[in-house]
Amino acid sequence: MTKIKFILFCLLTSLVFTKVQAQKEQSRVEILQAEQLLGGSGFERLLTDVILKHKTSLIYCDSAHFYSEDNLAKLFGNVKIDDQEDSVTVTSRYAEYDGNTQLALLRNNVVLVNEGTTLYTDFLDYNRANGEAIYFNSGMVKDSTNVLTSEKGIYETQIEKITFNKKVVLENPDYTMRSNSLFYYTTTKIAETEKLTNILSKDGNRLNAQKGSFYDTENKIFRFYDGDVESETSIVYGEELFFDENAQYYEAKENVSIYNKEQNAEVFGDEGKYWEGKQYSEVYGNALVRKYFEVDTLFMIADTLISQDGQNAEDKYTLAYTNMRLIKGELAGRADSMAYIYADSTVHLYTDPILWNNKSQITADSIQFTIANQEIDQALLKDNAFAITRDTIANFNQIKGRKMTGYFLDGDMEKLDVEGNGESLYFAIENDTTIKGINKLLCGRIIMEFKEGTVSRISHTIKPEASFTPPHLFEKGEQKLEGFIWRGEERPNKKQIDDWRTPKIRDKNRYSFFDEPEVELPYPENDEIQILIDN
């Protein structure tokens, strides 16, 4: 029994030894061809049309030093390593190949080709065991879509991924991208970056990210994190910004802002969408508009803002709803919804609209007003129109009717023209301090003129009914027309605007850009590369 166990042990040991020996032999670098074979000090010198083999790879060169003991070869002139089972081919002027580690150190005019992707560098360490190629002194990658350069890079050929580091530049016919860290997937041709990233389009548009980006170079789809897009006419920002060039569609999320350079206006919100072809945009979530004028700024807030732009003024409009509020200097207003029509520079307010201007308040079922020379110029009030103006001693002068037109000068109420069922109540005062009495008037049409907030003249037609009441005969309720409501506490102010939305303060480095490359990398032209690969 013991003898049988011994025989079995010897057989197993022999099998293991044979297997190890076979594996060792398989890992040896073999000499297949050389016109001359010369002995050297610790190595064999192979000359002219040298061909070596290691596992599934054939190695070509003009001459080589082969260190049999170390299983190492130093290769000189027209070096090419060509694997018979994968698609990777590498060429260079010089290389060292270690058969034990399968590590190839390639130097001078190195070209690695993997199907449609080609890597050029002068210093490449290529590990055939895991398919990882590392360059560390500038390199360039080309495929059918893009050219990428960087100072350092790792090409993982087995998973078709390249990691570029330091002064990375991606170029194609449409865009140039710059970053310090970029991941490129050679099959999908998708690029992902970390931290600061700049892209310049062929049209001069700039696309930037502070926290990295995603770029599908074939389908021309972008995603930026803490990013902005600047064109000749606008700047769009969002903490997450999406752009589909083929659809000409932008989408921004969180702390969104859209600045229109031509209109000198900026829109903010939680989410924004823009269709460039249609020049149509939507902004949702605590939306804010800031329109910049020479002397002040128009602020408008609402839940949703919609804007239609275009070449022709008649095609352009802006909508704001719900819970719209606005302020501009001494002008303030609120309504459920608003529409601004560019063709006639008219603002329309709907559903319980109200306007305040300096010491005046106007209400109606609907209000529309125009802005000229950066100030309110004229207001049209339809149905249940009611205007209230406070005089110098805080009395409320009132006028109401079916239809009313207000005229303004330098932002102050200058004249009110009432048509249909006109009623007015105004205080007669003396020396801007003493009330002399109340004038009341009923008339089909009333024109009331103001000076410094005080009624200076009143005109009437169509059978007026007038009365005057001195102060000592005032009765309760006689100082107000029916329907009088002073709503000063509802007047929007800057604090309410700021509480609604405070735009994110932009990083001072937001528009910083990477420098242009100082020198071009000395890589061979495509025809030279093909000759190296073919030979």
C-alpha angles and dihedrals in degrees: 000000000000090000091053091051090050091051091049090049091052091049093050092046090050092050093049092047091049091050093048090046090050091050090048092050090048090054093052120107108240130208109228101167144004130147091220132026116192130178120240141176101294094337143062118244114222118195135194127004094008118188123184130178132211120175105306096345130095116207121203130188143143093250139350145192108223118200102196096183092054095037086233133135130195109205127204131193129004093010116189129176111193121181114210095206104042133042098247120116123175129192133181144147093252137013144166117215124196112199093195096056097023087228117148119197105201124189138183123022093003116185123185117188122192110174105292096353123086127189122199126191143128097233120044132160108197120189108199092189094068100015093242119148119189127191122184109175105057127304143183132215124198132186136156092285112026147029115211128187133180141150093248134022146167119208112197098194096183093061096030094238130134124194113203121195135187123015094007118185125184116189135183133152091277108035146021115208125194129190141136094237126034134165116205125192108205097201098051094026090226119153124202124186138191128224120338113023130172128194125185118194125213087250092057097256116145123218115188138179131190096192104035137280148233119226124182096198096191098046093033095232120150135191120185129189115216085355144153138196119212123194133167091274107029151019118217120192135181138152083240116026125184125192129182107189096191092053091036088227130146127191125183131185133195122012091011121186131178117190118195107203095193094052094034089227134129130204124200132188148131094268134013137187128191131185105200096194092053092034087226126141139182127195122188138187121045090346120197132191124199115189111189119218129177096258104024145351133258112225120194128174133187140143092260135019124195124187131187115192130182149146094273123060092222089063095053127092143145126215127195126187153194117019095000118190130174141182133186117170105302092347117097134165147167138193140146091260142004137201125194116198113199096198093072099013090242127154117207120200121196136191114023095349121185134178130196122193120176102305096348133095124189129185136175141145087272133006132195126180139175130222120215127175088003093299135093105270108176137000128200118201120193126198122356091017114183127177126188125187125183115222128214093282096044098261117146114239108198139194130172141172147135095283128015135182119199123200122200134198120196089344096307127111107260104169142000121204114194123192122188128019092004120190128175137183121185136164121240108217134181125218089353090281112066128067112223095180148291124286118206125188136182116191143142089244130018129182115194122187125199137203120191090343094308126108106254100172140005128197128188141179139181107055103321122206110207135179138176125207121191119220096257090059097049112132129198112282094011092110093065134062118226109277094028112153122160106207101182092136089065093056110121118239137187093264091058089050092051092046090051093054134346107194116232113261106242122235111258088230094053093111098041115128137199117252123255114259110272097216137015117247112249100238125152122257120258095261091053090049092052091052090053092050095045093049 
